[in-house]
PDB file of C-alpha atoms in Angstrom:
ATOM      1  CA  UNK A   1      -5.546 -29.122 -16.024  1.00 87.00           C
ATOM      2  CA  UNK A   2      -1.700 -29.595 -15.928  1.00 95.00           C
ATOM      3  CA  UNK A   3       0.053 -30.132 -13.124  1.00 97.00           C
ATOM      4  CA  UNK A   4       3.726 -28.876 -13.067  1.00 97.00           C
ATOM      5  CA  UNK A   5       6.462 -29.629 -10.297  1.00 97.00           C
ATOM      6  CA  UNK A   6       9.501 -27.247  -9.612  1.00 97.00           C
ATOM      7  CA  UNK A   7      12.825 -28.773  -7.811  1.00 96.00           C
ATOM      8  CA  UNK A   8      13.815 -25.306  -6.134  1.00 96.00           C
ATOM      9  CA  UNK A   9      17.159 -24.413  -4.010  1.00 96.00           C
ATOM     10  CA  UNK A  10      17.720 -21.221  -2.384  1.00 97.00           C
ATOM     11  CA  UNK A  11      19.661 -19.536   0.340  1.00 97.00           C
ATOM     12  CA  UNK A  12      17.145 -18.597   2.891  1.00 96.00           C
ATOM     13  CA  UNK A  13      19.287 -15.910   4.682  1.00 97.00           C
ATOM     14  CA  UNK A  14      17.035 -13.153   3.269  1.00 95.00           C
ATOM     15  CA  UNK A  15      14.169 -14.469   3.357  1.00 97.00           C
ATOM     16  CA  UNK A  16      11.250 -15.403   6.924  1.00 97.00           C
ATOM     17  CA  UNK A  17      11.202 -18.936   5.698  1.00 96.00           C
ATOM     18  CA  UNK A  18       9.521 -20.626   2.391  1.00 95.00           C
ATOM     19  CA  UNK A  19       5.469 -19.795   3.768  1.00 96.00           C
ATOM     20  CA  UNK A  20       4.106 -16.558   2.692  1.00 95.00           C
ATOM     21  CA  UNK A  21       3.518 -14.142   5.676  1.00 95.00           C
ATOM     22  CA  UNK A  22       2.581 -10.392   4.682  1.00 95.00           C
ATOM     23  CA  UNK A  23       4.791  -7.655   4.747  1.00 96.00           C
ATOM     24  CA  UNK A  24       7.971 -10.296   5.392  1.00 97.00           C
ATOM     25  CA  UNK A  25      10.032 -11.093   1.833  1.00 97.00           C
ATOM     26  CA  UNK A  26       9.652 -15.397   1.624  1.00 97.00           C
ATOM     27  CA  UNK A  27      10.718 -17.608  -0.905  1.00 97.00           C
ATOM     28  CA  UNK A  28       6.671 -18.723  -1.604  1.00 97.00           C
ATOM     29  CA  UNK A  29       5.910 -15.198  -1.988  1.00 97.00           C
ATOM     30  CA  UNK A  30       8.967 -14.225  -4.403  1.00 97.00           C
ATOM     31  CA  UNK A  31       8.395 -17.510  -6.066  1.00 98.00           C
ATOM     32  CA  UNK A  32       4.428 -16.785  -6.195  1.00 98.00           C
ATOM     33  CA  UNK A  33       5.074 -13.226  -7.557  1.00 97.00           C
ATOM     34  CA  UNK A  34       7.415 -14.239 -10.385  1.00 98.00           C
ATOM     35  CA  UNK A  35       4.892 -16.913 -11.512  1.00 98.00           C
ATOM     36  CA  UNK A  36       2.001 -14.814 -11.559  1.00 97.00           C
ATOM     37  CA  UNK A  37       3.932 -12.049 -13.646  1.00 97.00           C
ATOM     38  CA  UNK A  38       4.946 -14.866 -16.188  1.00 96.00           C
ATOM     39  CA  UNK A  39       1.245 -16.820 -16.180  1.00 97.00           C
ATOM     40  CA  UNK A  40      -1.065 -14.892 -14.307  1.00 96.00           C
ATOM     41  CA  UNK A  41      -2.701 -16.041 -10.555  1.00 96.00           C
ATOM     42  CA  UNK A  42      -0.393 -19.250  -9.727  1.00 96.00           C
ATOM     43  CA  UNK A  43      -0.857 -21.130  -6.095  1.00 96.00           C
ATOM     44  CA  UNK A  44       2.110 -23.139  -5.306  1.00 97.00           C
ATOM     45  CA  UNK A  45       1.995 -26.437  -3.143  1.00 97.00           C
ATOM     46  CA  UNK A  46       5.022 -27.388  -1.364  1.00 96.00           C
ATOM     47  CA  UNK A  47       6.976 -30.512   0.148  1.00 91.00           C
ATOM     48  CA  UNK A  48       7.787 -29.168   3.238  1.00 88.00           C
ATOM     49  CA  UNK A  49       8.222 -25.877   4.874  1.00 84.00           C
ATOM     50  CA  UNK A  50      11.837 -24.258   5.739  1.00 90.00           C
ATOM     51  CA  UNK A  51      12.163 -21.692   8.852  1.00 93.00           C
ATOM     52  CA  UNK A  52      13.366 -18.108   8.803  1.00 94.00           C
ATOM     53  CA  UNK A  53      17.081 -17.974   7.427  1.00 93.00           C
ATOM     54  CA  UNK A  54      17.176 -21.566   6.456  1.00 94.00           C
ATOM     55  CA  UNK A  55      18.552 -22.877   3.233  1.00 95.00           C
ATOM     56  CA  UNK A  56      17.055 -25.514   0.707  1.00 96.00           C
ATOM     57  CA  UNK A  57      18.217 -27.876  -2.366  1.00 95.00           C
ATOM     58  CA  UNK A  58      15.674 -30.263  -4.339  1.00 95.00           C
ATOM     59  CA  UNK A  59      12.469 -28.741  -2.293  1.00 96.00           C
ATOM     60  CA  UNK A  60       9.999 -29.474  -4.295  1.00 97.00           C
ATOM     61  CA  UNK A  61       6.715 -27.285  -5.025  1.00 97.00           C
ATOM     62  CA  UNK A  62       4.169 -27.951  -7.514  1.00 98.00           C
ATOM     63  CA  UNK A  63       1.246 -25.714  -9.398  1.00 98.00           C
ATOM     64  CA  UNK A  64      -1.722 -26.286 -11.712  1.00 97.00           C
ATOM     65  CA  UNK A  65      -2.150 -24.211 -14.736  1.00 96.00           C
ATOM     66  CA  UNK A  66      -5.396 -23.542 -16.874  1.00 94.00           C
ATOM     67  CA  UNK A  67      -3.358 -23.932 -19.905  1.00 94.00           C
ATOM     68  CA  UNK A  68       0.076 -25.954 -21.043  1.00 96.00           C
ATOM     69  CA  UNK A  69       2.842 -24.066 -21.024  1.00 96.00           C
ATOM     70  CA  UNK A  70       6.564 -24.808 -22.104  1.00 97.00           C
ATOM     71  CA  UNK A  71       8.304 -25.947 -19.032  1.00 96.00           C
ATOM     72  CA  UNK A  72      11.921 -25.258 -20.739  1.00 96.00           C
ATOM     73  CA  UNK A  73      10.761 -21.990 -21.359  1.00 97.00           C
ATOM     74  CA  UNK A  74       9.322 -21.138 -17.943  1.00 97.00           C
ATOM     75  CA  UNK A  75      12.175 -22.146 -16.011  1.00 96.00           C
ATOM     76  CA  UNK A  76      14.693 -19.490 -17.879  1.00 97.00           C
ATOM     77  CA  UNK A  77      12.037 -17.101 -17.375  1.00 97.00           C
ATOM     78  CA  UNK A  78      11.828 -17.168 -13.715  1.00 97.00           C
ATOM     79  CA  UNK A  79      15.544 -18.201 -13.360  1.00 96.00           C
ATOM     80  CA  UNK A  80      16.039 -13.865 -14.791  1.00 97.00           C
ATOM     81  CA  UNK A  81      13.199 -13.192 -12.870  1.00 97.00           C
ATOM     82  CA  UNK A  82      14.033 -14.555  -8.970  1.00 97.00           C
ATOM     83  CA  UNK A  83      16.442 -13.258  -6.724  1.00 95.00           C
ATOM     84  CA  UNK A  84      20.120 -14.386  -6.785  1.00 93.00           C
ATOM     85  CA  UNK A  85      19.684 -15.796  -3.590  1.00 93.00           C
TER      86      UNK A  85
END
């Protein structure tokens, strides 16, 4: 089962922090959301949490897959897919 790690950076203004909480926009959620539409049911693991409002660079999360899939090419995908923020 491969294991793939993301290096993420966002501006948490917008968002109740990185954990998913229902109902409240976060960045695990929007991150979550954008990988399922692109692979189907994805879990994320993180380094580290961030509070309500707060910003990240280099966080790093991580996901397994069932199946390969081309890094390059998933990383363009959710880079149109995410918010600007």
């Amino acid at each position: 089962m491969p294991v793939y790690r993301l290096q993420i950076a966002y501006d948490g203004t917008d968002f109740h922090g990185y954990a998913a909480q229902p109902g409240l926009p976060t960045v695990q959620g929007v991150l979550e959301e954008a990988l399922t539409r692109r692979l189907g049911p994805v879990a994320t693991v993180v380094a580290g949490r961030t509070d309500a409002g707060v910003h990240a660079r280099g966080q790093v999360v991580s996901f397994s897959l069932e199946r390969p899939t081309d890094p390059d090419l998933l990383v363009r995908a959710l880079n149109r897919m995410l918010p600007d923020s």
